[in-house]
Amino acid sequence: MSPVEPRSPAAPPRPWLGQYPTDVPQVIDEQAHASLVSLLEDAWQRHADREATLCMGARLRYRDIDALSLALAGWLQQQGLVKGDRVAVMMPNLPQYYPVMGAILRAGCVVVNVNPLYTPRELSHQLRDSGAKVLFILENFAATLEAITEPLPVRQVVLCAMGDLLGFWRGAMVNFVVRHVRKLVPEHTLGSTEKRRVLRFAEALRQGGQHPFQRVPLGPNDVAFLQYTGGTTGVSKGATLLHRNLVANVLQMDAWFSPVLHRLGDRPLTMVAALPLYHIFALTLCGLFSTQRGMLNLLIPNPRDIAGLVRTLGQHRVNLFPAVNTLFNALTEHPDFAKLDFSELVVSVGGGMAVQQATAERWLRLTGCPIVEGYGMSETSPVATCNRMDLNSFSGTIGLPVPSTDIAIRDEAGQDVPPGLPGEICIRGPQVMAGYWNRPDETAKVMTADGFLRSGDIGIMDTRGYVRIVDRKKDMILVSGFNVYPNEIEQVVNLHPGVRECAAVGIPDPHSGEAVKLFVVRRDPTLSEDDIRHYCHDNFTAYKRPKVVEFCEELPKTSVGKVLRRALRDHGAAAVVA
């Protein structure tokens, strides 16, 4: 697998450059750091005395992460791991993640982020597909690993506990509550067999501290992460992210955020890390960009506990808040959220899925800080476009291409379409992946001859260079030859005061080929199907109106809040067959 082709010398028109703030550069210095390790080590040293993480009352400084990652890197080398070996990490947002990530990279190995909520089948697929030799796993999910019966490449398992790195007394108390009071650690016998060696996180640290770390030469084209796609539209594939890809995206974010950060000065800032660090959005913003800037990450291990999250937010003054639409929405729905003090919140960044206008308006009304929507994918490390930081209201667009990035809107034949017409969003830049891990056939499907990544998303670019998402190509509904985009339906229906959230999918129809089915979660318990139908009649032309409306208690979502339209489509199709 070879890296993506360099940008063509014959650059296409870039109308978006004229929309940049004056203090945002058009290009980044891609040679600023030879590797992600260089960037991290520089940041750990510059911000050594600053607090890096805050979790359940315990704090780590950047010098602590530097020292801990050095010991763990020594332990990895002690196990015989060499440059290029894959190491999987399966844990929620806990302080351990930062030194574990740093250790893997320092040892020249490749980080394989794993969703802790995976089933045994999903976990087995990712471990076998990546060929991970070591797995760092929170003990809460050890039973999932133990349930896998087929052989795995993993030969070393490091069991982490919630209380690790929280201090002796606080850590012991947290572990006791998690294990014996809340019973969040299912029984397992991991380590009782001879298939693989199992040891505790503290023991790995102890052993690593006795094994001097040998520095590994790293370059920009070495692999840093295998970031598996969410699998919402198919089999999960590993996006191969090189060191230069992540370095580039961190520097792109640094440049794009520079106007607001310059205004705040070089003081320690606090970023809410509620999105899981195993997801590319949080990984780059909360794991890497925040480190580059020496920020304090307020770690939220369980963002689904909205009441707990609101209580935590009430104890701190936060400055930056990245989230997905469902999290923004859930917070604004909580009765105590409006009581919080957001006087120091200066940046709210939405990504991972489309931000709904209704959600953005409520968030702005309650916090006074507009949601700045961006766009990207696991395959782009992830940020490709973003709205300007001086936005003062919801724009409805995903903004402008970030520095050193080209965006093209192309038709099915691969030709650029004129401004204002829909086409597939194609992305070229230093943050674009090298390809899919061990899947050259899948890589060939998404990479063009001139180095663009075909996103699978349908969008429109206006004459200024602003991009608006129309919808996922695979989510598009074809009704009697007319294209219906679920995002449009959802954006409008979500503005109904009786609707908490909704999702639109296509279902088979004998007359029109497909029809629109709308799943609705009520805010107003008296909301009826007729109410929805009347509302849609007033807002949509006939072919866009839902043919079927189904009320439900909640929508199926991924661990980061993306609505699983595939599950809803399967449910809708089954209902039609029945």
XYZ file of C-alpha atoms in Angstrom, residues 3-531:
529
model
C 0.754 6.780 0.387
C -1.639 9.032 -1.506
C -0.166 10.953 -4.390
C 1.179 14.444 -3.670
C -0.940 17.418 -4.630
C -0.880 18.176 -8.336
C 1.330 21.140 -9.352
C -1.612 22.384 -11.446
C -3.768 23.429 -8.506
C -7.505 23.786 -9.073
C -9.320 27.068 -8.322
C -9.656 27.614 -4.584
C -12.383 30.207 -4.004
C -12.419 29.394 -0.284
C -9.026 31.022 0.282
C -10.642 34.443 -0.129
C -12.923 33.644 2.811
C -10.109 32.836 5.273
C -9.595 35.104 8.281
C -6.506 37.238 7.760
C -4.559 35.446 10.490
C -5.187 31.906 9.184
C -2.482 30.678 6.766
C -3.474 29.131 3.458
C -1.004 26.280 3.900
C 0.662 24.576 6.836
C 4.295 23.623 7.265
C 4.038 19.882 6.678
C 7.702 19.470 7.599
C 7.361 21.029 11.072
C 7.609 17.602 12.726
C 9.110 14.437 11.277
C 6.650 12.298 13.209
C 3.769 12.413 15.651
C 6.221 11.370 18.382
C 8.273 14.492 17.659
C 5.149 16.640 18.007
C 4.055 14.954 21.246
C 7.477 14.994 22.900
C 7.883 18.662 22.054
C 4.479 19.425 23.602
C 5.092 17.288 26.718
C 8.300 19.222 27.366
C 6.917 22.700 26.591
C 3.865 22.135 28.801
C 5.535 19.875 31.382
C 4.059 21.670 34.400
C 0.568 22.122 32.968
C -2.274 19.807 33.877
C -3.122 17.462 31.015
C -6.062 15.395 32.270
C -8.704 15.698 34.967
C -10.803 12.622 35.671
C -12.911 11.895 38.752
C -10.976 14.528 40.687
C -7.496 13.218 39.803
C -5.075 15.194 37.656
C -2.082 14.266 35.522
C 0.473 16.758 34.287
C 2.145 16.567 30.912
C 5.417 15.583 32.583
C 3.567 12.600 34.099
C 2.333 11.455 30.693
C 5.866 11.812 29.321
C 7.346 9.631 32.098
C 4.565 7.028 32.113
C 4.658 6.604 28.337
C 8.431 6.138 28.463
C 8.054 3.279 30.962
C 5.282 1.620 28.947
C 7.295 1.995 25.734
C 10.134 0.170 27.466
C 7.714 -2.577 28.488
C 6.484 -2.990 24.896
C 10.069 -3.396 23.713
C 10.671 -5.860 26.534
C 7.884 -8.007 25.060
C 9.741 -8.193 21.770
C 7.577 -5.747 19.833
C 9.288 -3.984 16.966
C 8.535 -1.083 14.664
C 5.285 -1.605 12.788
C 3.700 -4.081 15.225
C 0.094 -3.279 16.090
C -1.127 -2.650 19.641
C -4.852 -2.412 20.383
C -6.391 -0.121 23.009
C -9.896 -0.839 24.298
C -10.919 1.656 26.958
C -13.184 4.668 27.501
C -11.900 8.155 28.322
C -9.505 7.506 31.180
C -6.102 9.031 32.044
C -4.366 5.774 31.021
C -5.200 6.399 27.387
C -2.690 9.236 26.991
C 0.478 7.445 28.183
C -0.605 4.197 26.485
C -1.016 6.004 23.159
C 2.300 7.793 23.618
C 4.089 4.563 24.521
C 2.829 2.688 21.472
C 3.925 5.487 19.160
C 7.290 5.916 20.894
C 7.999 2.206 20.479
C 7.419 2.608 16.748
C 4.248 0.533 16.926
C 0.785 1.240 15.523
C -2.192 2.239 17.680
C -5.378 0.283 16.962
C -8.287 2.012 18.695
C -11.115 -0.353 19.681
C -14.642 0.558 20.698
C -15.144 -0.792 24.261
C -18.795 -1.541 23.488
C -17.923 -4.022 20.757
C -19.432 -7.481 20.866
C -17.096 -10.503 20.815
C -17.702 -10.851 17.071
C -16.786 -7.221 16.360
C -13.758 -7.320 18.650
C -12.532 -10.546 17.088
C -12.799 -9.053 13.600
C -10.759 -5.984 14.501
C -8.046 -7.854 16.391
C -7.633 -10.429 13.638
C -7.844 -7.888 10.818
C -5.232 -5.621 12.408
C -3.005 -8.443 13.650
C -2.650 -6.757 17.044
C -0.057 -8.497 19.226
C -0.828 -6.630 22.469
C -4.149 -5.421 23.860
C -4.635 -2.804 26.578
C -8.184 -3.391 27.822
C -10.281 -2.042 30.682
C -11.220 -4.905 32.996
C -14.905 -4.009 32.568
C -14.700 -5.503 29.070
C -12.470 -8.503 29.799
C -15.460 -10.851 29.540
C -15.935 -9.739 25.934
C -12.402 -10.789 25.073
C -12.775 -14.054 26.972
C -15.937 -14.890 24.996
C -13.961 -15.077 21.745
C -13.347 -18.725 20.907
C -11.341 -18.477 17.673
C -7.553 -17.955 17.745
C -6.350 -14.348 17.989
C -2.976 -12.797 17.191
C -2.938 -11.143 20.646
C -0.239 -12.672 22.827
C -0.102 -10.097 25.645
C -3.052 -8.514 27.471
C -2.744 -5.587 29.866
C -5.744 -5.283 32.188
C -6.512 -1.714 33.202
C -8.847 -0.627 35.988
C -10.918 2.535 36.350
C -8.860 3.552 39.371
C -5.461 3.313 37.690
C -3.683 6.693 37.812
C -6.305 8.234 40.117
C -4.019 8.061 43.159
C -3.838 5.291 45.774
C -6.869 6.079 47.964
C -9.113 7.559 45.289
C -8.189 4.755 42.891
C -8.906 2.047 45.483
C -12.266 3.594 46.280
C -13.242 3.914 42.609
C -12.227 0.300 41.904
C -14.189 -0.975 44.893
C -17.340 0.884 43.818
C -16.986 -0.158 40.166
C -16.315 -3.828 40.969
C -18.441 -4.529 44.047
C -21.103 -1.829 44.385
C -22.091 -1.034 40.812
C -20.883 -4.472 39.621
C -19.595 -3.098 36.315
C -16.871 -5.742 35.956
C -18.453 -9.034 34.819
C -16.818 -12.188 36.109
C -14.060 -13.550 33.919
C -11.133 -15.932 34.161
C -8.871 -14.078 31.766
C -5.317 -15.135 32.376
C -6.119 -18.593 33.734
C -5.350 -20.207 30.389
C -1.967 -20.416 28.666
C -3.153 -18.931 25.374
C -1.855 -15.475 26.210
C -0.101 -13.695 29.048
C -2.185 -11.300 31.161
C -0.881 -8.730 33.605
C -2.094 -5.583 35.310
C -1.389 -2.044 34.137
C 0.646 -1.244 37.260
C 2.828 -4.310 36.704
C 3.491 -3.294 33.087
C 4.577 0.127 34.344
C 6.832 -1.456 36.971
C 8.482 -3.826 34.519
C 8.864 -1.115 31.892
C 10.570 1.174 34.353
C 13.283 -1.442 34.747
C 13.836 -1.795 31.004
C 15.613 1.179 29.389
C 13.720 2.448 26.362
C 15.562 2.339 23.060
C 14.544 5.200 20.786
C 13.060 4.111 17.441
C 13.732 6.181 14.303
C 10.436 7.321 12.830
C 9.569 9.180 9.643
C 6.490 10.882 8.213
C 5.472 7.863 6.143
C 5.512 5.369 9.010
C 2.102 4.118 10.137
C 0.794 5.666 13.373
C -2.836 4.492 13.668
C -5.214 1.959 12.210
C -8.459 3.851 12.690
C -11.355 1.555 11.947
C -14.365 3.047 10.235
C -17.605 2.949 12.187
C -19.147 0.289 10.013
C -22.479 2.114 9.808
C -22.697 1.325 6.084
C -20.714 -1.905 5.830
C -17.812 -3.983 7.160
C -15.449 -2.002 9.368
C -12.149 -1.274 7.602
C -8.901 0.071 9.040
C -7.957 3.501 7.713
C -4.164 3.573 7.636
C -3.099 6.915 9.097
C 0.557 7.830 8.762
C 2.478 9.999 11.185
C 2.389 12.836 8.665
C -1.400 12.561 8.333
C -1.993 13.170 12.045
C 0.729 15.819 12.312
C -0.849 17.650 9.386
C -4.334 17.609 10.868
C -3.107 18.819 14.256
C -1.300 21.707 12.548
C -4.364 22.414 10.404
C -6.502 22.624 13.548
C -3.859 24.771 15.235
C -3.950 27.186 12.301
C -7.749 27.210 12.040
C -8.277 27.787 15.770
C -5.500 30.373 15.957
C -7.728 33.505 15.797
C -9.722 32.580 18.898
C -6.755 31.025 20.716
C -4.597 34.083 20.036
C -7.320 36.253 21.517
C -7.342 34.134 24.688
C -3.574 34.300 25.105
C -1.186 31.589 26.243
C -3.124 30.572 29.334
C -4.184 27.018 30.159
C -7.546 26.195 28.608
C -9.965 23.400 29.437
C -11.440 21.147 26.758
C -14.355 18.809 27.450
C -13.365 15.288 26.361
C -16.805 13.687 26.382
C -16.554 12.099 22.943
C -14.638 8.796 23.168
C -10.930 9.068 22.466
C -11.047 5.900 20.367
C -13.103 7.901 17.845
C -11.091 9.938 15.354
C -12.867 13.246 16.130
C -11.952 13.166 19.826
C -8.583 11.512 19.178
C -7.341 14.415 17.074
C -8.975 17.267 19.001
C -8.839 16.024 22.605
C -5.929 13.622 22.306
C -3.502 15.410 19.987
C -4.478 19.028 19.269
C -5.140 19.707 22.956
C -1.691 18.312 23.764
C -0.084 20.522 21.138
C -1.702 23.529 22.847
C -1.144 22.350 26.427
C -4.834 22.177 27.322
C -6.468 20.413 30.250
C -8.758 17.599 29.108
C -11.820 17.135 31.291
C -12.272 13.385 30.766
C -15.804 11.974 30.742
C -15.657 8.143 30.870
C -19.415 7.727 30.327
C -21.005 10.527 28.277
C -24.267 8.567 28.085
C -24.816 9.494 31.729
C -26.165 12.931 30.847
C -27.113 13.778 34.430
C -23.581 12.915 35.582
C -22.064 14.936 32.746
C -24.171 17.964 33.665
C -23.031 17.660 37.282
C -19.387 17.482 36.187
C -19.757 20.510 33.913
C -21.222 22.409 36.832
C -17.944 22.001 38.730
C -15.675 23.540 36.076
C -15.321 26.482 33.719
C -14.794 25.004 30.266
C -13.466 26.763 27.170
C -13.795 24.270 24.307
C -16.548 21.720 23.790
C -16.380 19.303 20.832
C -19.449 17.080 20.479
C -21.840 15.425 18.058
C -25.408 16.562 17.474
C -26.942 13.889 19.708
C -24.803 14.933 22.686
C -25.517 18.630 22.176
C -29.208 17.758 21.908
C -29.273 15.503 24.989
C -27.556 18.143 27.115
C -29.932 20.916 26.102
C -32.857 18.659 26.974
C -31.638 18.152 30.565
C -33.461 20.454 32.995
C -30.304 21.410 34.924
C -28.211 22.293 31.880
C -29.621 25.814 31.628
C -28.379 26.517 35.184
C -24.703 26.069 34.249
C -22.216 28.900 33.816
C -20.838 29.010 30.267
C -19.302 32.463 30.490
C -15.870 31.092 29.538
C -17.017 28.763 26.735
C -15.571 30.188 23.512
C -15.619 27.257 21.069
C -18.309 24.620 20.505
C -17.334 22.313 17.652
C -19.819 19.966 16.006
C -18.712 17.012 13.906
C -19.162 13.288 13.344
C -22.669 13.807 11.971
C -24.831 16.660 10.720
C -25.664 19.294 13.318
C -29.400 19.958 13.335
C -30.549 23.563 13.195
C -32.992 23.093 16.078
C -30.217 21.703 18.283
C -27.794 24.481 17.316
C -30.352 27.167 18.117
C -31.121 25.711 21.555
C -27.403 25.349 22.328
C -26.735 28.978 21.384
C -29.684 30.192 23.430
C -28.548 28.300 26.536
C -24.763 28.745 26.331
C -24.288 31.895 24.280
C -21.677 30.038 22.215
C -22.570 29.055 18.626
C -21.795 25.579 17.336
C -19.086 25.730 14.674
C -19.689 22.757 12.420
C -16.857 20.900 10.748
C -16.612 17.842 8.548
C -14.294 14.916 8.147
C -13.863 11.164 8.255
C -11.622 8.546 9.809
C -9.939 8.521 6.415
C -9.013 12.231 6.739
C -7.610 12.210 10.284
C -10.447 13.588 10.445
C -10.933 17.316 9.707
C -11.306 18.382 6.079
C -13.550 21.451 6.364
C -14.692 23.745 9.135
C -16.645 26.946 9.591
C -14.807 30.045 10.683
C -14.280 30.402 14.405
C -15.893 33.850 14.403
C -19.254 32.385 13.400
C -22.063 33.877 15.485
C -24.989 31.723 14.388
C -25.764 28.352 12.806
C -24.627 28.392 9.175
C -26.096 25.145 7.856
C -22.809 24.457 6.066
C -19.734 22.421 6.954
C -17.581 25.440 6.234
C -14.452 25.865 4.146
C -11.591 23.501 3.329
C -8.929 23.863 6.025
C -5.370 24.964 5.085
C -3.501 22.793 2.553
C -6.747 21.015 1.616
C -8.571 20.809 -1.712
C -12.251 19.928 -2.004
C -13.820 18.962 -5.335
C -17.505 18.235 -5.983
C -17.711 15.565 -8.676
C -20.325 13.642 -10.602
C -20.509 9.878 -11.146
C -18.052 10.167 -14.052
C -15.500 11.894 -11.832
C -15.939 15.324 -13.407
C -16.149 18.517 -11.372
C -19.652 19.975 -11.263
C -20.386 23.727 -11.342
C -20.935 25.607 -8.070
C -24.413 25.095 -6.658
C -24.914 21.602 -8.083
C -24.759 18.427 -5.976
C -22.021 15.862 -6.349
C -19.724 13.639 -4.343
C -17.391 15.461 -1.953
C -13.798 14.551 -2.831
C -10.899 15.492 -0.552
C -7.179 15.924 -1.178
C -4.639 17.008 1.394
C -1.828 15.889 3.703
C -4.350 14.530 6.232
C -5.779 11.934 3.801
C -5.004 8.312 4.721
C -2.559 6.066 2.899
C -5.355 3.566 2.215
C -7.332 0.804 3.902
C -5.289 -1.726 5.849
C -4.624 -4.795 3.687
C -7.521 -3.886 1.376
C -6.090 -2.548 -1.897
C -9.387 -3.288 -3.630
C -11.306 -1.071 -1.204
C -8.601 1.603 -1.416
C -8.893 1.645 -5.198
C -12.628 2.287 -4.906
C -12.186 5.512 -2.965
C -8.914 7.006 -4.269
C -8.828 8.834 -7.602
C -5.931 9.022 -10.023
C -5.253 12.649 -9.033
C -5.058 11.872 -5.317
C -8.567 12.724 -4.134
C -10.470 10.629 -1.605
C -14.061 9.944 -2.615
C -16.001 10.525 0.581
C -19.303 8.892 -0.323
C -21.044 12.071 0.839
C -23.133 14.245 -1.440
C -22.538 17.965 -1.115
C -22.775 21.342 -2.793
C -20.098 24.037 -2.933
C -21.141 27.642 -3.476
C -19.132 30.250 -5.351
C -17.345 31.318 -2.154
C -16.103 27.800 -1.396
C -18.528 26.971 1.418
C -19.672 23.345 1.366
C -23.068 22.059 2.403
C -23.751 18.373 3.013
C -26.763 17.020 1.180
C -26.444 13.444 2.424
C -24.608 10.176 2.478
C -24.542 8.677 -0.976
C -25.656 5.317 0.391
C -28.419 6.878 2.510
C -30.019 8.666 -0.413
C -33.606 7.539 -1.064
C -34.781 7.157 -4.669
C -38.526 7.842 -4.930
C -39.903 7.413 -8.461
C -36.617 8.602 -9.900
C -36.357 11.606 -7.556
C -33.516 11.888 -5.042
C -34.623 12.343 -1.442
C -31.953 13.201 1.118
C -32.673 12.079 4.699
C -30.741 15.003 6.174
C -33.176 17.451 4.612
C -36.176 15.588 6.038
C -34.580 15.335 9.481
C -33.448 18.966 9.605
C -36.995 20.192 8.945
C -38.897 17.701 11.115
C -36.534 18.310 14.024
C -37.743 21.919 14.058
C -41.217 20.737 15.077
C -41.577 21.610 18.783
C -43.084 18.203 19.577
C -40.129 16.243 18.145
C -37.096 15.343 20.250
C -35.231 13.671 17.375
C -35.978 11.756 14.209
C -34.417 9.735 11.413
C -35.523 9.146 7.825
C -34.704 6.033 5.793
C -35.813 4.446 2.553
C -38.034 1.371 2.504
C -39.097 -0.776 -0.475
C -42.267 0.387 -2.212
C -44.011 -1.517 -5.044
C -45.105 1.694 -6.754
C -42.238 4.147 -6.349
C -39.313 1.780 -5.834
C -38.587 3.332 -2.477
C -40.555 5.431 -0.039
C -39.615 7.542 2.961
C -40.111 6.106 6.418
C -39.735 8.458 9.363
C -38.840 7.318 12.885
C -39.781 9.897 15.514
C -38.861 10.245 19.191
C -41.452 12.474 20.832
C -40.755 15.463 23.058
C -44.491 16.078 23.391
C -46.189 12.794 24.399
C -49.417 13.938 22.701
C -47.742 14.274 19.302
C -49.675 12.151 16.785
C -49.023 10.697 13.377
C -51.518 13.169 11.909
C -49.556 16.039 13.436
